[in-house]
Short mmCIF file of C-alpha atoms (C1' of nucleotides) in Angstrom, two decimals:
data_model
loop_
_atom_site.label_atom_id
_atom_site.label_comp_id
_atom_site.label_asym_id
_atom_site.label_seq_id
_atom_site.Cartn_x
_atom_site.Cartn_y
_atom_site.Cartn_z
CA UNK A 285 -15.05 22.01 24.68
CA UNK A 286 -17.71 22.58 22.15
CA UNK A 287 -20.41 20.36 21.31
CA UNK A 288 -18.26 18.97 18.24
CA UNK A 289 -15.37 18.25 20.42
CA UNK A 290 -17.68 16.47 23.19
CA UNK A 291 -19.20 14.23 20.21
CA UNK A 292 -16.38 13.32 18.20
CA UNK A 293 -14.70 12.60 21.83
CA UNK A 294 -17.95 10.18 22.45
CA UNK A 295 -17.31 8.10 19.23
CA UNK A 296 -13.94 7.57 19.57
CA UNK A 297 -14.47 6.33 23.59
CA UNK A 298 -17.11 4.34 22.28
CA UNK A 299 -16.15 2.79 19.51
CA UNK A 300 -13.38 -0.41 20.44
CA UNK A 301 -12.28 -0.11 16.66
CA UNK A 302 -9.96 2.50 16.36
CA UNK A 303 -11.33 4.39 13.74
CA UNK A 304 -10.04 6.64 11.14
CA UNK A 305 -10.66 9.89 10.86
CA UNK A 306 -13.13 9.13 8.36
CA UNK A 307 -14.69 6.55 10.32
CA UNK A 308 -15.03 8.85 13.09
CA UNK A 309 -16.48 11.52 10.39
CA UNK A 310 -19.51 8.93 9.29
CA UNK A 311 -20.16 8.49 13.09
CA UNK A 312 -20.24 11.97 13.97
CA UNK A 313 -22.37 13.14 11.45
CA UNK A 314 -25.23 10.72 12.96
CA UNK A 315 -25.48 13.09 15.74
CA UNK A 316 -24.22 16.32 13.95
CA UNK A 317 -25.05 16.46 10.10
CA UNK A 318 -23.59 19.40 9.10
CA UNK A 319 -20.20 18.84 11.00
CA UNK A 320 -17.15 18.66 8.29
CA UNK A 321 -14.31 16.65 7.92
CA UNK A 322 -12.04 19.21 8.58
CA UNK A 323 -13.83 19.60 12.33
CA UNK A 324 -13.28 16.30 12.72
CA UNK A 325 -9.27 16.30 11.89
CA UNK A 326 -8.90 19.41 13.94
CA UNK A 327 -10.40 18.31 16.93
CA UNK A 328 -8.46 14.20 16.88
CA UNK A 329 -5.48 16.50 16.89
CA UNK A 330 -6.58 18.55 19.49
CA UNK A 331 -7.76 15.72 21.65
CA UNK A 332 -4.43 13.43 21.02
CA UNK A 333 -2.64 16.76 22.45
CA UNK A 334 -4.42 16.74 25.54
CA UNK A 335 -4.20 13.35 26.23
CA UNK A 336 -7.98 12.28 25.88
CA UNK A 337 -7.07 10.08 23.12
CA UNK A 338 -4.36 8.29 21.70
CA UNK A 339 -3.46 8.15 17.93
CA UNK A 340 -1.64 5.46 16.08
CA UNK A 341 0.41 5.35 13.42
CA UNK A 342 0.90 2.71 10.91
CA UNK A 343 0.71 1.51 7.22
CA UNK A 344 -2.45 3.70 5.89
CA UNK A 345 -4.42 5.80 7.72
CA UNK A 346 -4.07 7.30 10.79
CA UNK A 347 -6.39 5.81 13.51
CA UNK A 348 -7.76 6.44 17.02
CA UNK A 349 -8.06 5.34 20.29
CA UNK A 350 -10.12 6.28 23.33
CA UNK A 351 -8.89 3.51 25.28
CA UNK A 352 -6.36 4.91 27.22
CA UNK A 353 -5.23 1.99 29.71
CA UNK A 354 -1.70 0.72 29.17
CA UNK A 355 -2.39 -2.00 26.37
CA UNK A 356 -0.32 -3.17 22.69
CA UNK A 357 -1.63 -3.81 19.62
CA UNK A 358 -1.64 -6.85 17.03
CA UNK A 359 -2.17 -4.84 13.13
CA UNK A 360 -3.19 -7.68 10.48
CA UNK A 361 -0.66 -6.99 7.55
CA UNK A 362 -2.93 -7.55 5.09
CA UNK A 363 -6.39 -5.85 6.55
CA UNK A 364 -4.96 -3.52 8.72
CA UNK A 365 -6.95 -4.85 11.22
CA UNK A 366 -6.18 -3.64 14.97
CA UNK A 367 -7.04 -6.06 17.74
CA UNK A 368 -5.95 -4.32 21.55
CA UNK A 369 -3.63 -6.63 23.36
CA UNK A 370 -2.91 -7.38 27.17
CA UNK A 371 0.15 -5.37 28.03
CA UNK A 372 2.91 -8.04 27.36
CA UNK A 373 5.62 -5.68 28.58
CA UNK A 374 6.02 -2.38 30.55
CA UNK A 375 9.06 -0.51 29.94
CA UNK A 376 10.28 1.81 32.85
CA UNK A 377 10.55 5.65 30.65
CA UNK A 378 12.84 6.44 33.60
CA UNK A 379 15.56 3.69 32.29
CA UNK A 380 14.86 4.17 28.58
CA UNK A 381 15.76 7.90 28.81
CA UNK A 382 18.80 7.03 30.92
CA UNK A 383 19.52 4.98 28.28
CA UNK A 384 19.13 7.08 25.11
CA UNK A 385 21.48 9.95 26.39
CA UNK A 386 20.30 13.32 25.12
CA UNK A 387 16.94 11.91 24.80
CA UNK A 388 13.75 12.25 26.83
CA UNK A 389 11.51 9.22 26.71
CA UNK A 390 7.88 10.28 26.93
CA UNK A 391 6.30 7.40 25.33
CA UNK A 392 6.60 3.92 23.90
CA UNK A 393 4.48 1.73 21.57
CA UNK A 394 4.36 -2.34 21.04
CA UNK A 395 3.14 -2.81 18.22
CA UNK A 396 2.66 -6.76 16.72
CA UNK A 397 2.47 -7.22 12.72
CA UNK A 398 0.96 -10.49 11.40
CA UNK A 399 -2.17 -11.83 10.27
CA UNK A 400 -5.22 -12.40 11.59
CA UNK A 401 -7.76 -15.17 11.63
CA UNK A 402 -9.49 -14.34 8.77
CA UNK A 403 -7.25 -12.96 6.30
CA UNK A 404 -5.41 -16.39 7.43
CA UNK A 405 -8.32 -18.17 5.84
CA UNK A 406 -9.17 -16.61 3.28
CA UNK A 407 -5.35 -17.03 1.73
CA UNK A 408 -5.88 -20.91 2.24
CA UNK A 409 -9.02 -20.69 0.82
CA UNK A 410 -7.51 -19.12 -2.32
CA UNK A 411 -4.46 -21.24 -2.77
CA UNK A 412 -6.32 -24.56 -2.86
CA UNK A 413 -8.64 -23.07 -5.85
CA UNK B 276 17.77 -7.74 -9.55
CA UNK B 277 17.83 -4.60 -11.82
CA UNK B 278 20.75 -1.87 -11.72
CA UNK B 279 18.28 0.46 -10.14
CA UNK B 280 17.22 -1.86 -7.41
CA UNK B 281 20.84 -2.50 -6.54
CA UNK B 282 21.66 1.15 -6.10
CA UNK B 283 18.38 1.75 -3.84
CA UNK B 284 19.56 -1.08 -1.91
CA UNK B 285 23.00 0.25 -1.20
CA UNK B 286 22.08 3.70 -0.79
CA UNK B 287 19.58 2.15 2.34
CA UNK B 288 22.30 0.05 3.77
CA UNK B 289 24.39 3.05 3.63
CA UNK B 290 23.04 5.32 5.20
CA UNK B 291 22.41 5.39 9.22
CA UNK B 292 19.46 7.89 8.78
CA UNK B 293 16.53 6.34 7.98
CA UNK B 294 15.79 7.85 5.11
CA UNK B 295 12.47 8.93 3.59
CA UNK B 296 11.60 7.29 -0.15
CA UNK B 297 12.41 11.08 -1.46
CA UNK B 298 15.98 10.86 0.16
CA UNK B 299 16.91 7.68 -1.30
CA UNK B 300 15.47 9.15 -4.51
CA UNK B 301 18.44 11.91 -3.84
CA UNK B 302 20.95 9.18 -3.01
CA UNK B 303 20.41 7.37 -6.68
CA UNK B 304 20.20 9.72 -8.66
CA UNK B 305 24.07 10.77 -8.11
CA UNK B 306 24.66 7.36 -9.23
CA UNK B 307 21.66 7.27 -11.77
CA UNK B 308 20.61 10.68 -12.42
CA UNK B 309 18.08 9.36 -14.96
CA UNK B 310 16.05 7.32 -12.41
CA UNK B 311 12.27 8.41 -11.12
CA UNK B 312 10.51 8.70 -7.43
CA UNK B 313 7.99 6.21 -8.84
CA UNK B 314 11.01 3.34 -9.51
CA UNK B 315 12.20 4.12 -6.11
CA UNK B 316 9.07 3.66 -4.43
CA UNK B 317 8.61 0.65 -6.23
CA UNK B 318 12.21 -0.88 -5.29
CA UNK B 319 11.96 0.01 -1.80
CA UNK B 320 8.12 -1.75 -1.71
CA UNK B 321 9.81 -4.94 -3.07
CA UNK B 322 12.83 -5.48 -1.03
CA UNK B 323 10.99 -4.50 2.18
CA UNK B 324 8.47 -7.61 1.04
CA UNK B 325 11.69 -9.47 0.70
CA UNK B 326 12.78 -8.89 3.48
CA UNK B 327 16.24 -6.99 2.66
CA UNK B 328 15.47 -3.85 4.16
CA UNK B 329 13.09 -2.97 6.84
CA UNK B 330 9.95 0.31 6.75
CA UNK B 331 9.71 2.17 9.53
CA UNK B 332 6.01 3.43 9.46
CA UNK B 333 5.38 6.72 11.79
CA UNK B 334 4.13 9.91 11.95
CA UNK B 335 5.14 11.50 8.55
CA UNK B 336 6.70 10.21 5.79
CA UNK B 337 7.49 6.37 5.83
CA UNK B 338 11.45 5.34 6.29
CA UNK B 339 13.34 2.54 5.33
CA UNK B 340 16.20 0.81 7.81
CA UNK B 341 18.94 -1.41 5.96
CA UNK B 342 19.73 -2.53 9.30
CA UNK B 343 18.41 -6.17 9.66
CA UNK B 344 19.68 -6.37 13.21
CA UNK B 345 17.14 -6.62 16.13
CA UNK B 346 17.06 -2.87 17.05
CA UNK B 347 14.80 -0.41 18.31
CA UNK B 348 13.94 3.10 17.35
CA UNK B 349 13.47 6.36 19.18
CA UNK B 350 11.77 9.16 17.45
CA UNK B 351 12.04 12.70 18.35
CA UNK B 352 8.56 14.12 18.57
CA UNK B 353 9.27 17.72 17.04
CA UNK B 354 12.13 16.86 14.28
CA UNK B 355 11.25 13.13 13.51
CA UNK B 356 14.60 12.27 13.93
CA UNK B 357 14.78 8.36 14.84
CA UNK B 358 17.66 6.92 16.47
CA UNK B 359 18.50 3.19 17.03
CA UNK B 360 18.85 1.56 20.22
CA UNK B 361 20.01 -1.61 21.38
CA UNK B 362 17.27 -3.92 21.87
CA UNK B 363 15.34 -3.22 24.95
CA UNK B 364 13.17 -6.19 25.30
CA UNK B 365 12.99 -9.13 23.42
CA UNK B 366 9.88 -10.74 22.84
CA UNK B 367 9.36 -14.23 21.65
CA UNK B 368 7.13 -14.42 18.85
CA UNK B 369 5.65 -18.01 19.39
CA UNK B 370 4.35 -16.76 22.85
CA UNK B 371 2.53 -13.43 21.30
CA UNK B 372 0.96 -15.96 19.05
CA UNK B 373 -0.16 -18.23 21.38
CA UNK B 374 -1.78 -15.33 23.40
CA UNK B 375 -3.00 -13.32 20.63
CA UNK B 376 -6.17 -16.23 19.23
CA UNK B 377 -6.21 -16.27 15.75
CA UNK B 378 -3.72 -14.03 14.88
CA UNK B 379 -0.28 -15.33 14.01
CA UNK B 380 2.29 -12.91 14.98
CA UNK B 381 5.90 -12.71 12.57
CA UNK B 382 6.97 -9.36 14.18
CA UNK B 383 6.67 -6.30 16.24
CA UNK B 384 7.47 -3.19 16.68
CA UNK B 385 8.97 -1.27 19.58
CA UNK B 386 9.56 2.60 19.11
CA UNK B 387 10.17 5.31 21.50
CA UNK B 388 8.38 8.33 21.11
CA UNK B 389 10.32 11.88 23.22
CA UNK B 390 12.25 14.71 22.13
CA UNK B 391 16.11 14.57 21.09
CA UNK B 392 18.60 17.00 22.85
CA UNK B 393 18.97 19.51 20.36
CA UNK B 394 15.10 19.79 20.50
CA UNK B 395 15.02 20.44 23.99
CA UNK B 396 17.85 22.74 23.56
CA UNK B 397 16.31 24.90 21.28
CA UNK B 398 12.89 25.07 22.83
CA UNK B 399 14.54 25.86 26.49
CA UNK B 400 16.08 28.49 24.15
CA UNK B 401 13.45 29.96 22.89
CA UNK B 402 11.37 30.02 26.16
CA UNK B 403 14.23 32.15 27.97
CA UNK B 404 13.71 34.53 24.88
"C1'" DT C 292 -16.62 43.17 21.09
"C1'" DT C 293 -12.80 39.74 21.08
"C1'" DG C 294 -11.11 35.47 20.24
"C1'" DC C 295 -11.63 30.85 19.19
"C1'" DT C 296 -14.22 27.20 16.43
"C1'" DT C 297 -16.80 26.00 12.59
"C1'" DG C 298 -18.03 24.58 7.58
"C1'" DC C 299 -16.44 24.68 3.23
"C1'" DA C 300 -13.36 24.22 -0.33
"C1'" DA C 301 -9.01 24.35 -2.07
"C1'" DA C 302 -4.26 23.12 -1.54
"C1'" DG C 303 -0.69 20.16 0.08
"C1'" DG C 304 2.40 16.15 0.75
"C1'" DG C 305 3.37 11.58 0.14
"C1'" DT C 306 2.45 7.54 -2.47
"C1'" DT C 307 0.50 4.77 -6.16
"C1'" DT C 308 -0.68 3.76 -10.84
"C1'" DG C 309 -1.33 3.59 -16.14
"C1'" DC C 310 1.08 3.50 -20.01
"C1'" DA C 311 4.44 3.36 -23.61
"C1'" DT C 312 9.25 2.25 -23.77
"C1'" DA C 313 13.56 0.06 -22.60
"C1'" DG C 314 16.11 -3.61 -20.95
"C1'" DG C 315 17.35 -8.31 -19.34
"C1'" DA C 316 16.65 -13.59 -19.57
"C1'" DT D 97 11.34 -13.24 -28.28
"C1'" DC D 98 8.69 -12.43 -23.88
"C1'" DC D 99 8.29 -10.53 -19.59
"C1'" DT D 100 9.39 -7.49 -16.23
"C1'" DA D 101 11.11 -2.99 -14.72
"C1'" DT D 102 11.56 1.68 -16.02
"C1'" DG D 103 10.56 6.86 -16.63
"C1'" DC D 104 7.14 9.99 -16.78
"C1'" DA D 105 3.03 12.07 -15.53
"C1'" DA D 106 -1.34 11.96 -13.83
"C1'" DA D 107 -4.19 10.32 -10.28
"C1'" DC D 108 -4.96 9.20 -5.64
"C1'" DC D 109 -5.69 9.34 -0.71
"C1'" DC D 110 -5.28 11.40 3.49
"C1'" DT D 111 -4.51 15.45 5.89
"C1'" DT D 112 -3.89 20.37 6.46
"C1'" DT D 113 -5.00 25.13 5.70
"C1'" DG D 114 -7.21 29.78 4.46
"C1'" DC D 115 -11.10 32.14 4.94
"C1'" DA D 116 -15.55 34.06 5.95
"C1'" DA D 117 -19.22 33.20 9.05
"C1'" DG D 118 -20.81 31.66 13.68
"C1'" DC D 119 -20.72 31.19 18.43
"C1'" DA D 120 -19.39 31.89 23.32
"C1'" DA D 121 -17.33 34.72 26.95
#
DNA sequence: TTGCTTGCAAAGGGTTTGCATAGGA
DNA sequence: TCCTATGCAAACCCTTTGCAAGCAA
């Protein structure tokens, strides 16, 4: 764990945003100027292996998570906004790889798709112009 | 609703595989060989905004689903391969946005992240090695 | 030393876009 | 005709990778 690793970890736990890469990147560099980009991408891989983080997938780019409780997320369509969600169901991975035959379940992800409060107003805004 | 569009459609709806943009690209041009990546990406854009055929969004390349039915996916972690499934949960979409303040829900998401048999094959394989 | 991590920069893959042309209403 | 969609190619964004230098055991 070097001291890259132990900042870039920091950020992400600290930040309830789930930041890109990038994101992460800007914040890092606060504490260690000279860190790269590449660092940064190395080490969110390294630390979504080992389970310290969690990484989602979605329209654009990648983001992060150090929030690793059970909990879904809402993405705005048009913002890609992510807001974190009470857990609205639990799936048993024992039954869904009973299920899928040949398959071993490791994981899941809810994931709800809409639009959120502002982008919602702002559209209204627009079509009454 | 061009001749190209058409085709892309159909070659979607066809296949069971999810394909990436580049394999529907494949798909066409037997019946178009004159068509180009960028119309494709452009066809498969619009009718997933009109709601004809559905983008599966994921670690690697995006893939498109001509099945409109209420499914769900699993993906294999090491060969991307996704799979449908018959609808695990069902979740109503009124309630999510209800809970979710501000954010009106109009879909989710529920994919199954674990590794497919011939994965697990291969890597027990290789570890007897 | 030995092996792993870094910073840097270049390459890579997937996707989008500008533009002139072609095609359909 | 007018407007949109096309083919082509370049641009774009995000992410990965190669490499020499740096650091820790």
């Amino acid at each position: 764990m070097t001291q890259q690793k132990q900042v870039i970890l920091q950020k992400v736990r600290d930040s309830r945003t789930h930041p890109t890469a990038d994101e992460v990147y800007e914040m890092a560099r606060q504490s260690l100027p000279r860190i790269s980009l590449g660092t940064v991408y190395r080490n969110l891989d390294s630390l979504s292996r080992d389970g310290l983080i969690r990484t989602l997938e979605g329209s654009g780019p990648r983001r992060y998570d150090g929030d690793l409780e059970k909990h879904c997320h809402v993405r705005c369509k048009l913002c890609s906004y992510i807001r974190d969600t009470v857990p609205v169901v639990e799936i048993s991975l024992e039954e869904a790889s009973q299920s899928f035959d040949g398959f071993m379940v490791t994981d899941y992800h809810i994931e709800f798709v809409g639009m959120c409060g502002e982008c919602r107003e702002r559209l209204n805004a627009e079509r009454t112009l």
